[in-house]
mmCIF file of C-alpha atoms in Angstrom:
data_model
loop_
_atom_site.group_PDB
_atom_site.id
_atom_site.type_symbol
_atom_site.label_atom_id
_atom_site.label_comp_id
_atom_site.label_asym_id
_atom_site.label_seq_id
_atom_site.Cartn_x
_atom_site.Cartn_y
_atom_site.Cartn_z
ATOM 1 C CA MET A 794 80.769 81.841 89.371
ATOM 2 C CA VAL A 795 79.476 84.782 90.837
ATOM 3 C CA THR A 796 76.016 85.293 91.565
ATOM 4 C CA LEU A 797 74.237 88.679 92.426
ATOM 5 C CA ASN A 798 70.804 88.475 92.750
ATOM 6 C CA ARG A 799 70.770 91.610 95.151
ATOM 7 C CA ILE A 800 73.084 94.124 94.775
ATOM 8 C CA TYR A 801 72.813 96.055 97.910
ATOM 9 C CA THR A 802 72.891 93.687 101.117
ATOM 10 C CA ARG A 803 72.753 96.911 103.618
ATOM 11 C CA THR A 804 75.724 94.942 105.732
ATOM 12 C CA GLY A 805 77.703 97.349 104.313
ATOM 13 C CA ASP A 806 75.757 100.574 106.302
ATOM 14 C CA GLY A 807 77.760 100.387 109.962
ATOM 15 C CA GLY A 808 81.137 100.750 108.508
ATOM 16 C CA GLN A 809 82.111 97.169 108.369
ATOM 17 C CA THR A 810 82.612 94.320 105.482
ATOM 18 C CA ARG A 811 83.775 91.021 105.059
ATOM 19 C CA LEU A 812 86.754 89.973 102.812
ATOM 20 C CA ALA A 813 86.909 86.288 101.022
ATOM 21 C CA SER A 814 87.735 84.341 103.415
ATOM 22 C CA GLY A 815 84.248 85.609 105.280
ATOM 23 C CA ALA A 816 86.100 87.419 107.938
ATOM 24 C CA PRO A 817 84.893 90.403 109.150
ATOM 25 C CA VAL A 818 86.687 93.986 108.553
ATOM 26 C CA SER A 819 86.775 98.092 108.505
ATOM 27 C CA LYS A 820 86.155 99.919 105.702
ATOM 28 C CA THR A 821 89.072 101.556 105.739
ATOM 29 C CA ASP A 822 90.679 97.882 106.613
ATOM 30 C CA LEU A 823 94.186 98.249 104.521
ATOM 31 C CA ARG A 824 93.199 94.962 102.333
ATOM 32 C CA VAL A 825 90.259 96.474 101.572
ATOM 33 C CA GLU A 826 91.869 99.737 100.335
ATOM 34 C CA ALA A 827 94.863 97.713 98.424
ATOM 35 C CA TYR A 828 91.552 95.660 97.208
ATOM 36 C CA GLY A 829 90.121 99.211 96.712
ATOM 37 C CA THR A 830 92.080 101.352 94.567
ATOM 38 C CA VAL A 831 93.218 98.397 92.106
ATOM 39 C CA ASP A 832 89.285 97.660 91.671
ATOM 40 C CA GLU A 833 89.657 102.661 91.239
ATOM 41 C CA LEU A 834 92.250 101.464 88.876
ATOM 42 C CA ASN A 835 89.950 99.085 86.381
ATOM 43 C CA ALA A 836 87.312 101.879 86.504
ATOM 44 C CA VAL A 837 90.173 104.319 84.698
ATOM 45 C CA LEU A 838 91.491 101.778 82.160
ATOM 46 C CA GLY A 839 87.651 101.153 81.366
ATOM 47 C CA VAL A 840 87.576 104.632 80.172
ATOM 48 C CA ALA A 841 91.634 105.535 78.839
ATOM 49 C CA ARG A 842 89.816 101.674 76.230
ATOM 50 C CA LEU A 843 87.310 104.964 74.930
ATOM 51 C CA HIS A 844 89.244 106.451 73.242
ATOM 52 C CA ALA A 845 91.451 103.191 72.347
ATOM 53 C CA GLY A 846 89.944 103.997 68.713
ATOM 54 C CA GLN A 847 92.539 102.292 66.447
ATOM 55 C CA ASN A 848 94.828 101.394 69.029
ATOM 56 C CA GLU A 849 93.165 97.943 68.853
ATOM 57 C CA ARG A 850 96.634 95.817 70.075
ATOM 58 C CA ILE A 851 96.221 98.594 73.698
ATOM 59 C CA ASP A 852 92.553 98.012 73.674
ATOM 60 C CA ALA A 853 93.382 94.378 73.311
ATOM 61 C CA MET A 854 96.589 94.500 76.263
ATOM 62 C CA LEU A 855 93.770 96.968 78.375
ATOM 63 C CA GLY A 856 91.268 94.170 78.004
ATOM 64 C CA ARG A 857 92.985 91.561 79.162
ATOM 65 C CA ILE A 858 94.589 93.214 81.965
ATOM 66 C CA GLN A 859 90.864 94.703 83.450
ATOM 67 C CA ASN A 860 89.383 91.335 83.253
ATOM 68 C CA GLU A 861 93.135 90.427 86.028
ATOM 69 C CA LEU A 862 92.767 93.199 88.223
ATOM 70 C CA PHE A 863 89.611 91.652 89.086
ATOM 71 C CA ASP A 864 91.660 88.256 89.712
ATOM 72 C CA LEU A 865 93.697 90.905 91.823
ATOM 73 C CA GLY A 866 91.710 91.660 94.056
ATOM 74 C CA ALA A 867 90.263 88.663 94.617
ATOM 75 C CA ASP A 868 93.987 87.467 95.534
ATOM 76 C CA LEU A 869 94.459 90.881 97.769
ATOM 77 C CA ALA A 870 91.343 90.673 99.253
ATOM 78 C CA THR A 871 91.853 86.445 100.159
ATOM 79 C CA PRO A 872 94.906 86.467 103.452
ATOM 80 C CA LEU A 873 97.634 84.345 102.430
ATOM 81 C CA GLU A 874 97.013 83.339 107.107
ATOM 82 C CA PRO A 875 94.959 80.813 107.586
ATOM 83 C CA PRO A 876 95.064 79.555 104.219
ATOM 84 C CA PRO A 877 91.170 79.444 102.225
ATOM 85 C CA LYS A 878 89.423 75.699 102.090
ATOM 86 C CA TRP A 879 89.283 76.297 98.927
ATOM 87 C CA GLU A 880 92.646 77.438 96.094
ATOM 88 C CA ALA A 881 92.497 80.721 96.280
ATOM 89 C CA LEU A 882 92.806 83.329 93.495
ATOM 90 C CA ARG A 883 96.527 84.443 92.667
ATOM 91 C CA ILE A 884 98.277 86.369 90.592
ATOM 92 C CA VAL A 885 100.871 83.998 89.429
ATOM 93 C CA ALA A 886 104.647 85.170 87.405
ATOM 94 C CA SER A 887 104.032 84.229 84.292
ATOM 95 C CA GLN A 888 100.947 87.595 83.840
ATOM 96 C CA VAL A 889 103.808 89.604 85.183
ATOM 97 C CA GLU A 890 106.396 88.450 82.526
ATOM 98 C CA ARG A 891 103.422 88.266 79.922
ATOM 99 C CA LEU A 892 103.717 92.240 80.905
ATOM 100 C CA GLU A 893 107.232 92.772 80.746
ATOM 101 C CA SER A 894 107.370 91.238 77.707
ATOM 102 C CA GLU A 895 104.140 93.732 76.587
ATOM 103 C CA ILE A 896 106.359 96.628 77.438
ATOM 104 C CA ASP A 897 109.429 95.411 75.738
ATOM 105 C CA TRP A 898 107.457 94.730 72.346
ATOM 106 C CA MET A 899 105.817 99.075 72.478
ATOM 107 C CA ASN A 900 109.259 100.451 73.466
ATOM 108 C CA GLU A 901 111.061 98.878 70.836
ATOM 109 C CA SER A 902 109.689 101.339 67.999
ATOM 110 C CA LEU A 903 109.889 104.402 70.892
ATOM 111 C CA LYS A 904 112.663 106.797 71.146
ATOM 112 C CA PRO A 905 114.679 107.039 73.921
ATOM 113 C CA LEU A 906 113.202 110.246 76.439
ATOM 114 C CA ASP A 907 115.492 112.786 77.660
ATOM 115 C CA SER A 908 113.147 114.337 79.533
ATOM 116 C CA PHE A 909 111.285 112.884 82.096
ATOM 117 C CA ILE A 910 107.169 113.222 80.097
ATOM 118 C CA LEU A 911 103.707 115.648 81.589
ATOM 119 C CA PRO A 912 101.113 113.340 81.299
ATOM 120 C CA GLY A 913 99.570 114.542 78.519
ATOM 121 C CA GLY A 914 98.791 114.039 74.876
ATOM 122 C CA ALA A 915 96.798 112.211 72.724
ATOM 123 C CA PRO A 916 93.219 111.079 75.269
ATOM 124 C CA LEU A 917 94.530 107.847 74.713
ATOM 125 C CA ALA A 918 98.040 108.718 76.807
ATOM 126 C CA ALA A 919 96.185 111.345 79.296
ATOM 127 C CA HIS A 920 93.632 108.193 81.231
ATOM 128 C CA LEU A 921 96.777 105.700 80.859
ATOM 129 C CA HIS A 922 98.580 108.659 82.591
ATOM 130 C CA LEU A 923 96.180 108.665 84.851
ATOM 131 C CA GLY A 924 95.844 104.977 84.715
ATOM 132 C CA ARG A 925 100.174 104.442 85.726
ATOM 133 C CA THR A 926 99.421 107.049 88.454
ATOM 134 C CA VAL A 927 96.343 104.657 89.831
ATOM 135 C CA ALA A 928 98.677 101.876 90.090
ATOM 136 C CA ARG A 929 101.298 102.920 91.443
ATOM 137 C CA ARG A 930 98.775 104.657 94.610
ATOM 138 C CA ALA A 931 97.631 100.524 94.650
ATOM 139 C CA GLU A 932 101.736 99.141 94.981
ATOM 140 C CA ARG A 933 101.344 101.437 97.605
ATOM 141 C CA ASP A 934 98.736 99.492 99.518
ATOM 142 C CA ALA A 935 99.444 96.249 98.458
ATOM 143 C CA VAL A 936 103.193 97.803 99.997
ATOM 144 C CA ARG A 937 102.057 99.218 102.721
ATOM 145 C CA LEU A 938 100.404 95.630 103.943
ATOM 146 C CA VAL A 939 102.937 93.997 103.970
ATOM 147 C CA GLU A 940 104.799 96.261 106.277
ATOM 148 C CA ALA A 941 101.766 96.139 108.458
ATOM 149 C CA GLY A 942 102.418 92.395 109.073
ATOM 150 C CA GLU A 943 99.795 90.563 106.512
ATOM 151 C CA ALA A 944 100.977 88.279 104.472
ATOM 152 C CA VAL A 945 100.529 89.141 99.955
ATOM 153 C CA ASN A 946 100.726 87.697 97.582
ATOM 154 C CA PRO A 947 104.687 88.807 96.258
ATOM 155 C CA GLU A 948 103.544 88.934 93.065
ATOM 156 C CA ALA A 949 100.450 90.412 93.356
ATOM 157 C CA VAL A 950 103.103 93.506 94.153
ATOM 158 C CA ARG A 951 105.155 92.340 90.895
ATOM 159 C CA TYR A 952 102.570 92.712 89.350
ATOM 160 C CA LEU A 953 101.342 96.174 90.585
ATOM 161 C CA ASN A 954 104.947 96.916 90.131
ATOM 162 C CA ARG A 955 105.625 96.423 85.992
ATOM 163 C CA LEU A 956 101.236 96.968 85.221
ATOM 164 C CA SER A 957 102.457 100.600 86.015
ATOM 165 C CA ASP A 958 105.315 100.805 83.920
ATOM 166 C CA HIS A 959 103.477 98.665 81.257
ATOM 167 C CA LEU A 960 100.600 102.293 81.393
ATOM 168 C CA PHE A 961 103.529 104.592 81.152
ATOM 169 C CA VAL A 962 105.485 102.948 77.820
ATOM 170 C CA ALA A 963 101.906 102.739 76.524
ATOM 171 C CA ALA A 964 101.105 105.763 77.229
ATOM 172 C CA ARG A 965 103.989 106.798 74.481
ATOM 173 C CA ARG A 966 102.699 104.480 72.348
ATOM 174 C CA ALA A 967 99.145 105.789 71.811
ATOM 175 C CA ASN A 968 101.821 108.940 71.721
ATOM 176 C CA PHE A 969 101.803 108.249 68.514
ATOM 177 C CA ASN A 970 105.006 106.290 69.048
ATOM 178 C CA GLY A 971 106.395 108.477 71.561
ATOM 179 C CA ALA A 972 106.161 111.464 68.918
ATOM 180 C CA ASP A 973 103.450 113.847 71.211
ATOM 181 C CA ASP A 974 105.063 113.170 74.462
ATOM 182 C CA VAL A 975 104.389 116.126 76.749
ATOM 183 C CA LEU A 976 108.269 117.227 78.213
ATOM 184 C CA TRP A 977 109.021 118.604 80.708
ATOM 185 C CA LYS A 978 110.674 122.039 80.981
ATOM 186 C CA PRO A 979 113.118 122.426 84.022
ATOM 187 C CA GLY A 980 111.749 125.879 85.153
ATOM 188 C CA ALA A 981 110.575 127.269 81.491
ATOM 189 C CA THR A 982 108.392 129.023 83.566
ATOM 190 C CA ARG A 983 110.301 130.865 86.302
#
């Protein structure tokens, strides 16, 4: 468990921070960017939950996902190499599978799409669409980290990919089962 006695330490004033391993890195390090975007996503989902209202099942899923995003941040903040001297917190396949199961459940009652959807509709849906875009950015950050030669838990990348899909379907569900989706009308304003 984490204990925070002081919120500021002044150790980051020079633009440096430390990974979970204790290794010093720049605050612009790709790994810091990746888990920082995950933190941003968590904040977006916190705002989305303010609009969950009677949508108790979506709110419960988002609450669990917020906790998992802290797990994901810890995963990304702990390099695979060299292996840590402790059992690192890692995203596991069952977390990805649970997202897939929830996507299937939410999608059951939705009509098939016949157009792309514009972010909007109900306040919860609009915030979930924002979360979806931040999840995609977090995924790109994690992939960029891999492409730079850093070892990253593959389940962490899969989780982010699936989470974006999850938030998209949850947004449709929040739009009264897709009835209030805002559809793209190609060329409508020409």
